[in-house]
Amino acid sequence: MINVFIKIKRNNGKCSYYETFLFKGDINSSIASVLEEINSKERLINILGNHASPILWECGCLQKKCGACAMVINGVPSLACSTFFKRYIK
């Protein structure tokens, strides 16, 4: 189990901004699993202690076939379902 801050670029329709969340979980999780875990909280709270809206993202098969979960992860276009969190932990 690890505790890591996850910084997500969000858009409210007017402007883009970053919001950071604490992830407590398995280092072997996929990015898709990390996002699902963050969203699973009954009340989503960012690291500033403020209520946050759920993280919206597309997903389909979650098996590296449809490409719906494509996103930029640490500056690199990737599939959230096949990119694993441990790759970014030093």
PDB file of C-alpha atoms in Angstrom:
ATOM      1  CA  MET A   1       0.000   0.000   0.000  1.00  0.00           C
ATOM      2  CA  ILE A   2       1.321   3.431  -0.949  1.00  0.00           C
ATOM      3  CA  ASN A   3       0.243   7.024  -0.384  1.00  0.00           C
ATOM      4  CA  VAL A   4       0.841   9.261  -3.405  1.00  0.00           C
ATOM      5  CA  PHE A   5      -0.491  12.592  -4.611  1.00  0.00           C
ATOM      6  CA  ILE A   6      -2.179  12.436  -8.025  1.00  0.00           C
ATOM      7  CA  LYS A   7      -2.349  15.725  -9.955  1.00  0.00           C
ATOM      8  CA  ILE A   8      -5.136  15.831 -12.557  1.00  0.00           C
ATOM      9  CA  LYS A   9      -5.730  18.484 -15.195  1.00  0.00           C
ATOM     10  CA  ARG A  10      -9.411  19.399 -15.198  1.00  0.00           C
ATOM     11  CA  ASN A  11     -11.631  21.687 -17.234  1.00  0.00           C
ATOM     12  CA  ASN A  12     -14.763  23.420 -15.992  1.00  0.00           C
ATOM     13  CA  GLY A  13     -15.868  24.650 -19.428  1.00  0.00           C
ATOM     14  CA  LYS A  14     -14.279  28.059 -18.908  1.00  0.00           C
ATOM     15  CA  CYS A  15     -10.689  27.219 -18.085  1.00  0.00           C
ATOM     16  CA  SER A  16      -8.318  24.391 -17.273  1.00  0.00           C
ATOM     17  CA  TYR A  17      -6.927  23.885 -13.796  1.00  0.00           C
ATOM     18  CA  TYR A  18      -5.126  21.246 -11.786  1.00  0.00           C
ATOM     19  CA  GLU A  19      -6.556  19.433  -8.814  1.00  0.00           C
ATOM     20  CA  THR A  20      -4.599  17.071  -6.589  1.00  0.00           C
ATOM     21  CA  PHE A  21      -5.887  14.010  -4.756  1.00  0.00           C
ATOM     22  CA  LEU A  22      -4.338  11.529  -2.363  1.00  0.00           C
ATOM     23  CA  PHE A  23      -4.254   7.964  -3.639  1.00  0.00           C
ATOM     24  CA  LYS A  24      -3.884   5.208  -1.058  1.00  0.00           C
ATOM     25  CA  GLY A  25      -3.575   1.909  -2.815  1.00  0.00           C
ATOM     26  CA  ASP A  26      -1.614  -0.745  -4.621  1.00  0.00           C
ATOM     27  CA  ILE A  27       1.498   0.268  -6.577  1.00  0.00           C
ATOM     28  CA  ASN A  28       0.571  -2.401  -9.178  1.00  0.00           C
ATOM     29  CA  SER A  29      -2.720  -0.663 -10.095  1.00  0.00           C
ATOM     30  CA  SER A  30      -3.402   0.591 -13.610  1.00  0.00           C
ATOM     31  CA  ILE A  31      -4.084   4.296 -14.044  1.00  0.00           C
ATOM     32  CA  ALA A  32      -7.708   3.365 -14.829  1.00  0.00           C
ATOM     33  CA  SER A  33      -7.923   1.558 -11.474  1.00  0.00           C
ATOM     34  CA  VAL A  34      -6.379   4.546  -9.688  1.00  0.00           C
ATOM     35  CA  LEU A  35      -9.003   6.888 -11.168  1.00  0.00           C
ATOM     36  CA  GLU A  36     -11.792   4.468 -10.272  1.00  0.00           C
ATOM     37  CA  GLU A  37     -10.472   4.201  -6.703  1.00  0.00           C
ATOM     38  CA  ILE A  38     -10.297   7.987  -6.311  1.00  0.00           C
ATOM     39  CA  ASN A  39     -13.846   8.302  -7.678  1.00  0.00           C
ATOM     40  CA  SER A  40     -15.180   5.533  -5.415  1.00  0.00           C
ATOM     41  CA  LYS A  41     -15.228   7.785  -2.373  1.00  0.00           C
ATOM     42  CA  GLU A  42     -18.712   8.732  -1.203  1.00  0.00           C
ATOM     43  CA  ARG A  43     -17.539  12.320  -0.930  1.00  0.00           C
ATOM     44  CA  LEU A  44     -14.544  13.207  -3.108  1.00  0.00           C
ATOM     45  CA  ILE A  45     -12.154  15.559  -1.322  1.00  0.00           C
ATOM     46  CA  ASN A  46      -8.998  17.086  -2.813  1.00  0.00           C
ATOM     47  CA  ILE A  47      -5.788  17.588  -0.832  1.00  0.00           C
ATOM     48  CA  LEU A  48      -6.897  21.091   0.192  1.00  0.00           C
ATOM     49  CA  GLY A  49      -9.888  19.535   1.958  1.00  0.00           C
ATOM     50  CA  ASN A  50     -12.385  20.915  -0.567  1.00  0.00           C
ATOM     51  CA  HIS A  51     -15.264  18.951  -2.057  1.00  0.00           C
ATOM     52  CA  ALA A  52     -14.482  17.964  -5.670  1.00  0.00           C
ATOM     53  CA  SER A  53     -16.643  16.741  -8.500  1.00  0.00           C
ATOM     54  CA  PRO A  54     -15.985  13.206  -9.789  1.00  0.00           C
ATOM     55  CA  ILE A  55     -13.148  12.788 -12.259  1.00  0.00           C
ATOM     56  CA  LEU A  56     -14.711  12.344 -15.691  1.00  0.00           C
ATOM     57  CA  TRP A  57     -12.934  10.195 -18.239  1.00  0.00           C
ATOM     58  CA  GLU A  58     -13.871   7.761 -20.963  1.00  0.00           C
ATOM     59  CA  CYS A  59     -13.422   4.039 -20.698  1.00  0.00           C
ATOM     60  CA  GLY A  60     -14.728   1.124 -22.668  1.00  0.00           C
ATOM     61  CA  CYS A  61     -13.271  -2.345 -22.603  1.00  0.00           C
ATOM     62  CA  LEU A  62     -10.433  -1.669 -20.132  1.00  0.00           C
ATOM     63  CA  GLN A  63      -8.507  -4.390 -21.995  1.00  0.00           C
ATOM     64  CA  LYS A  64      -6.302  -2.357 -24.370  1.00  0.00           C
ATOM     65  CA  LYS A  65      -8.614  -2.920 -27.337  1.00  0.00           C
ATOM     66  CA  CYS A  66     -10.918   0.073 -27.852  1.00  0.00           C
ATOM     67  CA  GLY A  67      -8.650   3.031 -27.034  1.00  0.00           C
ATOM     68  CA  ALA A  68     -11.423   4.930 -25.231  1.00  0.00           C
ATOM     69  CA  CYS A  69      -9.269   5.457 -22.120  1.00  0.00           C
ATOM     70  CA  ALA A  70      -6.489   7.228 -24.032  1.00  0.00           C
ATOM     71  CA  MET A  71      -5.110  10.206 -22.114  1.00  0.00           C
ATOM     72  CA  VAL A  72      -1.876  12.061 -21.537  1.00  0.00           C
ATOM     73  CA  ILE A  73      -0.112  10.554 -18.529  1.00  0.00           C
ATOM     74  CA  ASN A  74       3.000  12.403 -17.351  1.00  0.00           C
ATOM     75  CA  GLY A  75       3.217  14.081 -20.765  1.00  0.00           C
ATOM     76  CA  VAL A  76       2.939  10.883 -22.811  1.00  0.00           C
ATOM     77  CA  PRO A  77      -0.184   9.724 -24.697  1.00  0.00           C
ATOM     78  CA  SER A  78      -1.122   6.380 -23.131  1.00  0.00           C
ATOM     79  CA  LEU A  79      -4.015   4.044 -22.424  1.00  0.00           C
ATOM     80  CA  ALA A  80      -5.105   4.262 -18.782  1.00  0.00           C
ATOM     81  CA  CYS A  81      -6.044   0.576 -18.756  1.00  0.00           C
ATOM     82  CA  SER A  82      -2.564  -0.625 -19.724  1.00  0.00           C
ATOM     83  CA  THR A  83      -0.367   1.960 -18.022  1.00  0.00           C
ATOM     84  CA  PHE A  84       0.588   0.910 -14.534  1.00  0.00           C
ATOM     85  CA  PHE A  85       1.199   3.208 -11.613  1.00  0.00           C
ATOM     86  CA  LYS A  86       4.460   1.526 -10.568  1.00  0.00           C
ATOM     87  CA  ARG A  87       6.063   2.847 -13.762  1.00  0.00           C
ATOM     88  CA  TYR A  88       6.009   6.361 -12.270  1.00  0.00           C
ATOM     89  CA  ILE A  89       7.171   5.556  -8.740  1.00  0.00           C
ATOM     90  CA  LYS A  90      10.874   5.997  -8.132  1.00  0.00           C
TER      91      LYS A  90
END
